[in-house]
Short mmCIF file of C-alpha atoms and ligand atoms in Angstrom, two decimals:
data_model
loop_
_atom_site.label_atom_id
_atom_site.label_comp_id
_atom_site.label_asym_id
_atom_site.label_seq_id
_atom_site.Cartn_x
_atom_site.Cartn_y
_atom_site.Cartn_z
CA MET A 1 41.69 -29.85 33.19
CA THR A 2 42.66 -27.38 35.90
CA PRO A 3 40.87 -28.10 39.21
CA HIS A 4 37.86 -25.87 39.87
CA ARG A 5 38.88 -22.72 41.63
CA ARG A 6 37.59 -22.10 45.12
CA ILE A 7 37.89 -18.77 46.86
CA ASP A 8 39.14 -18.96 50.43
CA GLU A 9 36.72 -17.97 53.15
CA ALA A 10 38.26 -14.64 54.04
CA SER A 11 38.50 -13.33 50.47
CA PRO A 12 35.97 -11.34 48.46
CA VAL A 13 35.23 -12.27 44.84
CA ARG A 14 37.39 -9.80 42.91
CA ILE A 15 35.86 -8.48 39.72
CA ALA A 16 37.48 -6.80 36.72
CA LEU A 17 35.08 -4.87 34.50
CA LEU A 18 35.95 -4.37 30.82
CA GLY A 19 33.95 -1.44 29.46
CA CYS A 20 32.05 1.30 31.22
CA GLY A 21 29.60 2.37 28.53
CA THR A 22 25.82 1.94 28.44
CA VAL A 23 25.84 -1.47 30.15
CA GLY A 24 29.18 -1.39 31.98
CA SER A 25 28.41 1.84 33.82
CA ALA A 26 25.05 0.43 35.00
CA VAL A 27 26.81 -2.72 36.26
CA ALA A 28 29.51 -0.70 38.06
CA ARG A 29 26.87 1.41 39.81
CA LEU A 30 24.82 -1.64 40.87
CA LEU A 31 27.93 -3.30 42.30
CA THR A 32 28.36 -0.26 44.57
CA GLU A 33 24.71 0.50 45.36
CA GLN A 34 23.67 -3.12 46.04
CA ALA A 35 26.94 -4.23 47.66
CA GLU A 36 25.42 -5.50 50.89
CA ASP A 37 22.57 -7.50 49.31
CA LEU A 38 24.95 -8.92 46.72
CA ARG A 39 27.32 -10.04 49.47
CA VAL A 40 24.55 -12.03 51.14
CA ARG A 41 23.23 -13.48 47.87
CA ALA A 42 26.64 -14.49 46.53
CA GLY A 43 28.05 -15.67 49.86
CA ARG A 44 31.05 -13.32 49.57
CA ARG A 45 31.67 -9.63 49.13
CA LEU A 46 31.89 -8.67 45.44
CA GLU A 47 34.80 -6.27 45.05
CA LEU A 48 35.28 -4.26 41.87
CA VAL A 49 39.07 -4.03 41.46
CA GLY A 50 39.35 -2.25 38.10
CA ILE A 51 37.46 -0.92 35.08
CA ALA A 52 39.08 -0.87 31.64
CA VAL A 53 38.00 1.87 29.23
CA ARG A 54 39.52 3.64 26.24
CA ASP A 55 39.40 7.13 27.71
CA THR A 56 40.34 7.30 31.39
CA THR A 57 40.03 11.11 31.50
CA ARG A 58 36.30 11.32 30.70
CA GLU A 59 33.91 12.33 33.50
CA ARG A 60 31.82 9.25 34.50
CA PRO A 61 29.14 10.11 37.08
CA GLY A 62 28.87 7.56 39.91
CA ILE A 63 32.08 5.75 38.88
CA ASP A 64 35.17 5.73 41.10
CA SER A 65 37.78 7.19 38.72
CA SER A 66 40.63 5.55 40.67
CA LEU A 67 39.43 2.19 39.28
CA LEU A 68 39.81 3.23 35.63
CA THR A 69 42.59 1.88 33.45
CA ASP A 70 43.32 1.89 29.74
CA ASP A 71 45.29 -1.37 29.98
CA PRO A 72 42.64 -4.10 29.85
CA LEU A 73 45.14 -6.94 29.32
CA ALA A 74 47.03 -6.07 32.50
CA LEU A 75 43.71 -5.92 34.36
CA VAL A 76 42.39 -9.33 33.25
CA THR A 77 45.70 -11.07 33.83
CA ALA A 78 46.23 -9.57 37.29
CA GLU A 79 46.78 -12.35 39.82
CA GLU A 80 44.00 -11.26 42.18
CA VAL A 81 41.14 -11.17 39.63
CA ASP A 82 38.55 -13.99 40.02
CA LEU A 83 35.89 -12.85 37.59
CA VAL A 84 36.08 -10.77 34.41
CA VAL A 85 32.95 -9.03 33.12
CA GLU A 86 33.43 -8.25 29.42
CA LEU A 87 31.25 -5.33 28.27
CA ILE A 88 33.46 -3.84 25.56
CA GLY A 89 31.64 -5.48 22.64
CA GLY A 90 32.93 -6.48 19.20
CA ILE A 91 35.49 -9.15 18.39
CA GLU A 92 38.90 -7.63 19.19
CA PRO A 93 40.22 -6.98 21.76
CA ALA A 94 37.31 -8.74 23.52
CA ARG A 95 38.33 -12.19 22.19
CA GLU A 96 41.94 -11.83 23.25
CA LEU A 97 40.94 -10.51 26.69
CA VAL A 98 38.37 -13.23 27.39
CA LEU A 99 40.79 -16.01 26.40
CA ALA A 100 43.57 -14.43 28.47
CA ALA A 101 41.25 -14.17 31.48
CA LEU A 102 40.21 -17.84 31.22
CA ASP A 103 43.78 -19.03 30.72
CA ARG A 104 44.86 -17.00 33.73
CA GLY A 105 42.18 -18.72 35.84
CA ALA A 106 39.33 -16.21 36.00
CA SER A 107 35.72 -16.97 35.09
CA VAL A 108 33.95 -14.74 32.57
CA VAL A 109 30.58 -13.02 32.25
CA THR A 110 29.91 -11.41 28.89
CA ALA A 111 27.07 -9.76 26.97
CA ASN A 112 28.96 -10.11 23.70
CA LYS A 113 26.87 -12.10 21.22
CA ALA A 114 29.10 -11.20 18.25
CA LEU A 115 32.09 -12.73 20.03
CA LEU A 116 30.28 -15.91 21.16
CA ALA A 117 28.63 -16.50 17.78
CA THR A 118 32.01 -16.23 16.06
CA HIS A 119 34.55 -17.66 18.52
CA GLY A 120 32.27 -19.55 20.94
CA ALA A 121 33.89 -22.94 20.29
CA LYS A 122 37.36 -21.71 21.27
CA ILE A 123 36.06 -19.76 24.27
CA PHE A 124 34.03 -22.67 25.69
CA GLU A 125 36.89 -25.10 25.06
CA THR A 126 39.29 -22.74 26.92
CA ALA A 127 36.84 -22.39 29.82
CA GLU A 128 36.41 -26.17 30.03
CA ARG A 129 40.17 -26.78 29.92
CA ASN A 130 40.71 -24.31 32.74
CA GLY A 131 37.71 -25.38 34.83
CA ARG A 132 36.14 -21.94 34.61
CA ASP A 133 32.69 -20.52 33.85
CA VAL A 134 31.50 -18.50 30.86
CA TYR A 135 28.03 -17.01 31.50
CA PHE A 136 26.25 -14.86 28.89
CA GLU A 137 22.60 -14.28 29.81
CA ALA A 138 22.77 -10.66 28.58
CA ALA A 139 24.04 -11.68 25.15
CA VAL A 140 20.54 -12.55 23.91
CA ALA A 141 17.42 -10.44 24.42
CA GLY A 142 18.68 -8.05 27.11
CA ALA A 143 16.92 -8.59 30.43
CA ILE A 144 14.92 -11.66 29.35
CA PRO A 145 16.08 -14.87 31.02
CA ILE A 146 16.47 -17.12 27.97
CA ILE A 147 20.00 -18.58 28.12
CA ARG A 148 19.51 -20.21 31.51
CA PRO A 149 16.11 -21.71 30.57
CA LEU A 150 17.68 -23.21 27.44
CA ARG A 151 20.88 -24.36 29.16
CA GLU A 152 19.20 -25.71 32.28
CA SER A 153 15.39 -25.71 32.61
CA LEU A 154 14.68 -27.14 29.14
CA VAL A 155 17.77 -29.31 28.76
CA GLY A 156 15.68 -32.46 29.35
CA ASP A 157 13.17 -31.55 26.63
CA GLU A 158 13.35 -31.72 22.82
CA ILE A 159 13.12 -28.21 21.36
CA THR A 160 11.80 -28.11 17.80
CA SER A 161 11.60 -24.42 16.99
CA ILE A 162 12.37 -20.92 18.21
CA ILE A 163 10.81 -17.79 16.75
CA GLY A 164 11.62 -14.43 18.23
CA ILE A 165 12.20 -10.73 18.12
CA VAL A 166 15.74 -10.50 19.49
CA ASN A 167 16.92 -7.03 18.51
CA GLY A 168 15.55 -4.03 20.38
CA THR A 169 16.86 -1.36 18.01
CA THR A 170 15.20 -2.74 14.89
CA ASN A 171 11.97 -3.49 16.74
CA TYR A 172 11.96 0.10 17.96
CA ILE A 173 12.54 1.43 14.43
CA LEU A 174 9.85 -0.75 12.79
CA ASP A 175 7.39 0.06 15.57
CA LYS A 176 7.96 3.81 15.09
CA MET A 177 7.62 3.46 11.30
CA HIS A 178 4.20 1.84 11.89
CA SER A 179 2.79 3.75 14.82
CA ASP A 180 4.19 7.27 14.31
CA LYS A 181 4.99 7.07 10.57
CA GLN A 182 8.52 8.07 11.58
CA THR A 183 11.34 7.77 9.07
CA PHE A 184 13.88 4.99 9.41
CA GLU A 185 16.65 7.52 10.08
CA SER A 186 14.90 9.47 12.85
CA ALA A 187 13.78 6.28 14.63
CA LEU A 188 17.36 4.94 14.48
CA THR A 189 18.69 8.18 15.96
CA GLU A 190 16.21 7.85 18.85
CA ALA A 191 17.19 4.21 19.43
CA GLN A 192 20.85 5.25 19.58
CA GLU A 193 20.08 8.06 22.04
CA LEU A 194 18.20 5.59 24.26
CA GLY A 195 21.26 3.29 24.43
CA TYR A 196 19.69 0.38 22.50
CA ALA A 197 21.97 0.32 19.46
CA GLU A 198 25.38 -1.29 19.09
CA ALA A 199 28.44 1.00 18.92
CA ASP A 200 28.18 0.57 15.14
CA PRO A 201 24.40 0.43 14.51
CA THR A 202 24.99 -1.35 11.19
CA ALA A 203 25.16 -4.51 13.32
CA ASP A 204 21.53 -3.86 14.32
CA VAL A 205 19.94 -2.61 11.11
CA ALA A 206 21.77 -5.08 8.82
CA GLY A 207 20.54 -7.95 11.04
CA HIS A 208 24.01 -9.11 12.18
CA ASP A 209 23.24 -8.63 15.88
CA ALA A 210 20.04 -10.69 15.58
CA ALA A 211 21.91 -13.30 13.50
CA ALA A 212 24.54 -13.70 16.23
CA LYS A 213 21.77 -14.13 18.80
CA ALA A 214 19.95 -16.63 16.57
CA ALA A 215 23.18 -18.63 16.23
CA ILE A 216 23.56 -18.75 20.02
CA LEU A 217 19.91 -19.74 20.55
CA ALA A 218 20.03 -22.48 17.89
CA GLY A 219 23.27 -23.91 19.29
CA LEU A 220 21.83 -24.09 22.81
CA ALA A 221 18.41 -25.38 21.76
CA PHE A 222 19.57 -28.05 19.33
CA HIS A 223 22.92 -29.00 20.95
CA CYS A 224 25.00 -28.10 17.95
CA ARG A 225 27.33 -25.33 16.82
CA VAL A 226 26.01 -22.53 14.64
CA ARG A 227 28.24 -19.64 13.69
CA ALA A 228 26.89 -16.15 12.96
CA GLU A 229 28.15 -16.34 9.37
CA GLU A 230 26.02 -19.48 8.77
CA VAL A 231 22.78 -17.67 9.60
CA PHE A 232 20.71 -16.49 6.64
CA CYS A 233 20.49 -12.78 7.33
CA GLU A 234 18.57 -9.85 5.87
CA GLY A 235 18.27 -6.63 7.85
CA ILE A 236 15.70 -3.84 7.79
CA THR A 237 17.63 -1.28 5.73
CA GLU A 238 15.53 -2.04 2.64
CA VAL A 239 12.16 -1.83 4.45
CA THR A 240 10.27 1.12 2.95
CA PRO A 241 7.18 3.08 4.03
CA GLU A 242 5.43 1.24 1.14
CA ASP A 243 6.29 -2.11 2.76
CA ILE A 244 4.89 -0.85 6.05
CA ALA A 245 1.70 0.27 4.29
CA ALA A 246 1.47 -3.09 2.49
CA ALA A 247 1.74 -4.94 5.79
CA GLU A 248 -0.95 -2.73 7.29
CA SER A 249 -3.25 -3.37 4.33
CA MET A 250 -2.95 -7.09 5.22
CA ASP A 251 -3.79 -6.29 8.89
CA SER A 252 -0.17 -7.19 9.69
CA VAL A 253 3.00 -5.49 10.95
CA MET A 254 6.64 -5.77 9.85
CA LYS A 255 8.96 -7.40 12.39
CA LEU A 256 12.57 -8.51 12.19
CA LEU A 257 12.28 -12.18 13.20
CA ALA A 258 14.93 -14.71 14.15
CA ILE A 259 13.76 -18.23 13.33
CA CYS A 260 15.56 -21.46 14.28
CA GLN A 261 14.08 -24.82 13.27
CA VAL A 262 15.20 -28.41 13.05
CA ASN A 263 14.28 -30.21 9.85
CA PRO A 264 13.73 -33.80 11.03
CA GLU A 265 13.85 -35.13 7.45
CA ASP A 266 17.51 -34.40 6.85
CA GLU A 267 18.61 -33.55 10.42
CA THR A 268 19.62 -30.02 9.51
CA VAL A 269 19.07 -26.77 11.38
CA ALA A 270 17.64 -23.77 9.52
CA VAL A 271 18.57 -20.47 11.16
CA ARG A 272 17.45 -17.20 9.63
CA VAL A 273 16.86 -13.53 10.35
CA HIS A 274 14.75 -11.35 8.08
CA PRO A 275 11.96 -8.77 8.01
CA THR A 276 8.65 -10.58 8.13
CA MET A 277 4.96 -9.70 7.89
CA VAL A 278 3.24 -10.84 11.07
CA PRO A 279 -0.58 -10.74 11.41
CA ARG A 280 -1.76 -8.29 14.07
CA LYS A 281 -3.50 -11.09 15.97
CA HIS A 282 -0.16 -12.93 16.42
CA PRO A 283 1.37 -12.32 19.90
CA LEU A 284 4.68 -11.17 18.34
CA ALA A 285 2.85 -8.34 16.54
CA SER A 286 2.15 -6.53 19.81
CA VAL A 287 5.79 -6.57 20.98
CA ASP A 288 6.58 -2.87 20.67
CA GLY A 289 9.45 -0.44 21.27
CA ALA A 290 12.73 -2.08 22.30
CA TYR A 291 10.94 -5.08 23.81
CA ASN A 292 11.89 -8.59 22.69
CA ALA A 293 9.92 -11.83 22.76
CA ILE A 294 10.89 -15.43 22.09
CA PHE A 295 8.59 -18.38 21.39
CA ILE A 296 9.91 -21.85 21.99
CA GLU A 297 8.18 -25.04 20.92
CA SER A 298 9.27 -28.28 22.49
CA GLN A 299 8.02 -31.84 22.51
CA SER A 300 7.07 -32.10 26.18
CA ALA A 301 6.51 -28.53 27.37
CA GLY A 302 4.64 -27.44 24.24
CA ARG A 303 4.69 -23.70 23.66
CA LEU A 304 6.58 -21.25 25.85
CA MET A 305 6.91 -17.50 25.49
CA PHE A 306 9.56 -15.22 27.01
CA TYR A 307 9.00 -11.46 26.92
CA GLY A 308 10.71 -8.36 28.27
CA PRO A 309 13.07 -5.43 27.65
CA GLY A 310 15.54 -6.45 24.96
CA ALA A 311 18.06 -3.62 25.20
CA GLY A 312 19.16 -0.64 27.27
CA GLY A 313 21.72 -0.19 30.02
CA SER A 314 19.65 -0.95 33.08
CA PRO A 315 17.71 -4.01 31.75
CA THR A 316 20.90 -5.53 30.34
CA ALA A 317 22.74 -4.89 33.60
CA SER A 318 20.05 -6.97 35.35
CA ALA A 319 21.02 -10.00 33.26
CA VAL A 320 24.75 -9.33 33.80
CA MET A 321 24.25 -9.05 37.57
CA GLY A 322 22.36 -12.36 37.64
CA ASP A 323 25.31 -14.06 35.93
CA LEU A 324 27.77 -12.29 38.17
CA VAL A 325 26.12 -13.56 41.37
CA THR A 326 25.77 -17.07 39.91
CA VAL A 327 29.43 -17.26 38.91
CA ALA A 328 30.47 -15.81 42.28
CA ARG A 329 28.44 -18.54 44.03
CA ASN A 330 30.18 -21.15 41.88
CA LEU A 331 33.58 -19.71 42.82
CA VAL A 332 32.63 -19.80 46.49
CA ARG A 333 31.60 -23.48 46.19
CA GLY A 334 34.52 -24.44 43.97
CA ALA A 335 32.07 -25.46 41.23
CA THR A 336 31.26 -24.53 37.66
CA GLY A 337 27.97 -24.27 35.80
CA PRO A 338 27.04 -26.06 32.57
CA GLY A 339 29.48 -25.85 29.66
CA GLU A 340 28.85 -26.05 25.95
CA SER A 341 26.68 -28.91 24.63
CA SER A 342 27.22 -29.47 20.91
CA TYR A 343 27.15 -33.28 20.80
CA ARG A 344 24.49 -33.53 18.06
CA GLY A 345 26.66 -31.89 15.43
CA LEU A 346 23.69 -31.02 13.15
CA ALA A 347 24.54 -29.32 9.85
CA VAL A 348 23.15 -25.89 9.04
CA ALA A 349 20.66 -25.93 6.14
CA ASP A 350 21.40 -24.06 2.89
CA ALA A 351 19.63 -20.72 2.63
CA GLY A 352 17.85 -21.85 -0.53
CA ALA A 353 16.21 -24.76 1.28
CA ILE A 354 14.60 -22.54 3.91
CA ARG A 355 10.78 -22.67 3.64
CA THR A 356 8.41 -19.80 4.28
CA ALA A 357 5.28 -18.15 2.85
CA TYR A 358 5.57 -14.94 0.82
CA HIS A 359 3.62 -11.78 0.07
CA ILE A 360 4.62 -10.35 -3.33
CA ARG A 361 3.73 -6.91 -4.66
CA LEU A 362 4.17 -6.22 -8.32
CA GLN A 363 3.09 -3.61 -10.78
CA VAL A 364 1.52 -5.08 -13.93
CA ALA A 365 -0.31 -3.93 -17.06
CA ASP A 366 -4.01 -4.64 -16.65
CA VAL A 367 -4.44 -6.62 -19.89
CA ALA A 368 -5.81 -10.03 -20.85
CA GLY A 369 -3.37 -12.83 -20.03
CA THR A 370 -1.40 -11.01 -17.32
CA LEU A 371 -2.69 -13.18 -14.50
CA GLU A 372 -2.08 -16.34 -16.51
CA SER A 373 1.57 -15.33 -17.22
CA VAL A 374 2.16 -14.36 -13.61
CA ALA A 375 0.60 -17.59 -12.30
CA ALA A 376 2.72 -19.62 -14.73
CA CYS A 377 5.95 -18.19 -13.20
CA PHE A 378 4.91 -19.53 -9.82
CA ALA A 379 3.68 -22.87 -11.20
CA ARG A 380 6.89 -23.52 -13.15
CA ASN A 381 8.88 -23.07 -9.95
CA HIS A 382 6.63 -25.21 -7.72
CA VAL A 383 5.34 -22.26 -5.71
CA SER A 384 1.66 -22.62 -4.84
CA VAL A 385 -0.38 -19.40 -4.86
CA ARG A 386 -2.74 -18.99 -1.93
CA ALA A 387 -4.41 -15.65 -2.70
CA VAL A 388 -4.36 -12.95 -5.38
CA ARG A 389 -5.58 -9.37 -5.05
CA GLN A 390 -5.62 -6.65 -7.69
CA GLU A 391 -5.57 -3.27 -5.99
CA ALA A 392 -6.84 -0.55 -8.34
CA GLN A 393 -9.46 -0.67 -11.07
CA GLY A 394 -8.65 1.50 -14.10
CA ALA A 395 -8.92 1.32 -17.86
CA VAL A 396 -7.64 -1.72 -19.75
CA GLY A 397 -3.85 -1.57 -20.13
CA GLU A 398 -3.25 0.74 -17.17
CA ALA A 399 -0.68 -0.18 -14.53
CA VAL A 400 -2.19 -1.79 -11.42
CA GLU A 401 -0.74 -3.31 -8.28
CA LEU A 402 -1.10 -7.05 -7.95
CA VAL A 403 -0.64 -8.70 -4.56
CA ILE A 404 0.06 -12.41 -4.39
CA VAL A 405 0.30 -14.47 -1.21
CA THR A 406 1.91 -17.89 -1.56
CA HIS A 407 1.78 -21.06 0.47
CA VAL A 408 5.01 -22.09 2.17
CA ALA A 409 7.71 -22.46 -0.50
CA ARG A 410 11.45 -23.03 -0.70
CA THR A 411 13.45 -19.79 -0.90
CA GLN A 412 15.27 -20.94 -4.02
CA ASP A 413 11.97 -21.68 -5.79
CA LEU A 414 10.49 -18.33 -4.83
CA ASP A 415 13.65 -16.54 -5.96
CA ALA A 416 13.45 -18.31 -9.33
CA ALA A 417 9.76 -17.35 -9.71
CA VAL A 418 10.53 -13.70 -8.89
CA ALA A 419 13.40 -13.67 -11.40
CA GLU A 420 10.96 -14.89 -14.11
CA LEU A 421 8.32 -12.34 -13.09
CA ARG A 422 10.84 -9.53 -13.57
CA LEU A 423 11.33 -10.62 -17.18
CA LEU A 424 7.61 -10.60 -18.12
CA ASP A 425 6.48 -7.89 -20.56
CA GLN A 426 3.32 -7.37 -18.50
CA VAL A 427 5.32 -6.55 -15.37
CA THR A 428 5.86 -2.79 -15.55
CA GLY A 429 7.42 -1.97 -12.16
CA PRO A 430 9.35 -3.44 -9.23
CA VAL A 431 8.53 -6.90 -7.83
CA ARG A 432 8.71 -6.81 -4.03
CA PRO A 433 8.65 -10.15 -2.15
CA MET A 434 8.26 -10.15 1.65
CA ARG A 435 8.20 -13.14 3.95
CA VAL A 436 5.09 -13.96 6.00
CA GLU A 437 4.85 -15.86 9.30
CA GLY A 438 1.95 -16.83 11.49
P1 NDP B 1 29.28 0.97 24.73
O1 NDP B 1 29.80 1.28 23.38
O2 NDP B 1 28.28 1.88 25.35
O3 NDP B 1 30.49 0.79 25.76
C1 NDP B 1 31.68 0.13 25.40
C2 NDP B 1 32.70 0.36 26.52
O4 NDP B 1 33.87 -0.39 26.20
C3 NDP B 1 33.13 1.81 26.68
O5 NDP B 1 33.25 2.12 28.04
C4 NDP B 1 34.49 1.87 26.00
O6 NDP B 1 35.39 2.80 26.58
C5 NDP B 1 35.00 0.47 26.27
N1 NDP B 1 35.96 0.02 25.28
C6 NDP B 1 35.79 -0.10 23.95
N2 NDP B 1 36.91 -0.55 23.37
C7 NDP B 1 37.82 -0.69 24.35
C8 NDP B 1 39.17 -1.11 24.39
N3 NDP B 1 39.84 -1.45 23.28
N4 NDP B 1 39.80 -1.14 25.58
C9 NDP B 1 39.17 -0.78 26.70
N5 NDP B 1 37.86 -0.38 26.75
C10 NDP B 1 37.22 -0.33 25.58
O7 NDP B 1 28.66 -0.52 24.62
P2 NDP B 1 27.41 -1.13 25.39
O8 NDP B 1 27.56 -0.93 26.84
O9 NDP B 1 26.15 -0.72 24.74
O10 NDP B 1 27.58 -2.68 25.04
C11 NDP B 1 28.53 -3.49 25.69
C12 NDP B 1 28.27 -4.94 25.33
O11 NDP B 1 26.98 -5.30 25.77
C13 NDP B 1 28.30 -5.26 23.84
O12 NDP B 1 28.81 -6.55 23.64
C14 NDP B 1 26.83 -5.23 23.44
O13 NDP B 1 26.55 -6.00 22.32
C15 NDP B 1 26.23 -5.83 24.68
N6 NDP B 1 24.83 -5.51 24.89
C16 NDP B 1 24.41 -4.21 24.86
C17 NDP B 1 23.10 -3.91 25.09
C18 NDP B 1 22.59 -2.51 25.05
O14 NDP B 1 21.36 -2.34 25.12
N7 NDP B 1 23.44 -1.50 24.94
C19 NDP B 1 22.11 -4.97 25.37
C20 NDP B 1 22.67 -6.30 25.41
C21 NDP B 1 23.98 -6.55 25.17
P3 NDP B 1 35.08 4.38 26.55
O15 NDP B 1 33.96 4.59 27.52
O16 NDP B 1 36.35 5.02 27.01
O17 NDP B 1 34.71 4.71 25.14
N1 HSE B 2 21.80 -3.52 20.05
C1 HSE B 2 21.13 -4.58 20.69
C2 HSE B 2 19.66 -4.47 20.41
C3 HSE B 2 21.38 -4.54 22.15
O1 HSE B 2 19.21 -3.44 19.92
O2 HSE B 2 18.93 -5.43 20.68
C4 HSE B 2 20.83 -5.74 22.88
O3 HSE B 2 21.52 -6.89 22.56
#
C-alpha cells in the first residue's frame, strides 16, 4: 500500500472538478463563495485548479471560464491535483477517470451511485491500495447524511432493515399524480426542469437509480457487496391513475420504496425497489415532492429515521462539500477515512423468495362460485388472503371489481397465484397486483 499522502504546510488542497452541471456548478460556486470559511474548516485553502466539461464554449454564470477543459483525463492525472470531485455521472468515462485519479495518488469525492453500485469493489480496492479516500455522501439521498451514519456512527450496531424513499424524481412524480392529479409525463418534465432527474431520466423512472442506491445502502449496512444488477427492481412507468385511485381508496399512497433486509434464517440479503402502497398514517406517506426519507432498524439503537431533500443542485452540493472538507482534512493530517467493509460476504436472495403483502385488483363476473375459484388460486399457491372487497353491486353476471389484500407471501407464490387467476373463466379483465408495506 502506498503511504498516506500528506500535504505540506504551505500548500493548498488542489481540487479538480469533473462536471459542471446541476451539482458541479453549485459545488464550483460554493468553493469560491465560501473560500475563507472552508479554509478554516479544512485547515488549508481549497483551490479549484480545473473543471472538466464536454462543452467549454457554453456560458456558465459564476464559473471562471479559464478553469474549463474538455480533457478530463489530463486534469485528473495532473501532478498537482490532490482531490478529484467526480460529478459527471454514468459509468464511462467516470470509472476510468476515478481509477486514474486514485492510481495517480488523488483522493476522490463522487455523487455517482451508478458507478459505485457497479464498480465499487474495484474502486475501493484501488483506493485502499493507493492509501487514498473515496467519499460518496451525495450518492444516496441527496443532502441527507446517511452514508457517514452507516459507515461510522452505526458501525458498532447490528442493522436489520432499511426502508426508504431514495429517489427524488419518482417521489415528485407520484406525489404530483396524487395531490394535483397531474399526468406522469408532465410531472416528469417538471422534475427534469427542477434539476432532480438523471441526465437520462429512464434511470429514475425505471427504478435503476434507486436500485443503485439500495445496493450501496445494503452493502454498508450489512457489510457485504451488493451490485445494482442484483437488486430486484421495478420502476414507476407502469403506475396508472387507476393505481393511484386504488391506493387512495385504501387510505394509502403509492411510493417507490427501496427495501433492504437480512434474512437470519439463511443469511441472505433481500434488496428490492418497487412501487408500493403505503398507508397514509405511515411516516413515509407524508414524504412529498423531491424529499427522501430512510428508516433504519438496528438491534441496539432501535428505529432511526433520516429525512431531507433527496435531489437538486444545491442540496446535493451540501453533501459533496461535506465530503470535500472531510477528505481535505484527511489529506492535511496524512490520514484516510474508513474503507469498504464487506467481510460478511452475505449472498443476495433470489427475487422469488422476497416476501411482502399484496393488494390485487381484478375484474370478475359476479356469478356464484367466483369467490371460491379466486380463493382457490391463492390457497393452492400458499398465499393467505387477509381481506376481500367487492366494489360495485349490479345484476348477477355483471362485471365487478374485486379487491383482495393478502398476508405477507413469497413473490414466486403470488406470481403463480396471479398467473392462475388470469386463466379463470370468471376473470373478465386485467389482474393488477401491487405491493403493500406498513
Ligand atoms: P448534469 O447532467 O447536470 O451534469 C453533468 C456534467 O458532466 C456536465 O457539466 C457535463 O458537461 C459533464 N460531462 C458529461 N460527460 C462528460 C465527459 N465525457 N467529459 C467531461 N465532462 C462531461 O448531472 P448532475 O449534476 O445532475 O449529476 C452529476 C452526478 O451527481 C451524477 O452522478 C448524479 O447521479 C449525481 N447526483 C445528482 C443529483 C441531482 O439532483 N441532480 C443528486 C444526487 C446525485 P457539459 O456541461 O458540457 O454538458
Ligand atoms: N435523480 C436522482 C433523484 C438524483 O431523483 O433522486 C439524486 O440522486
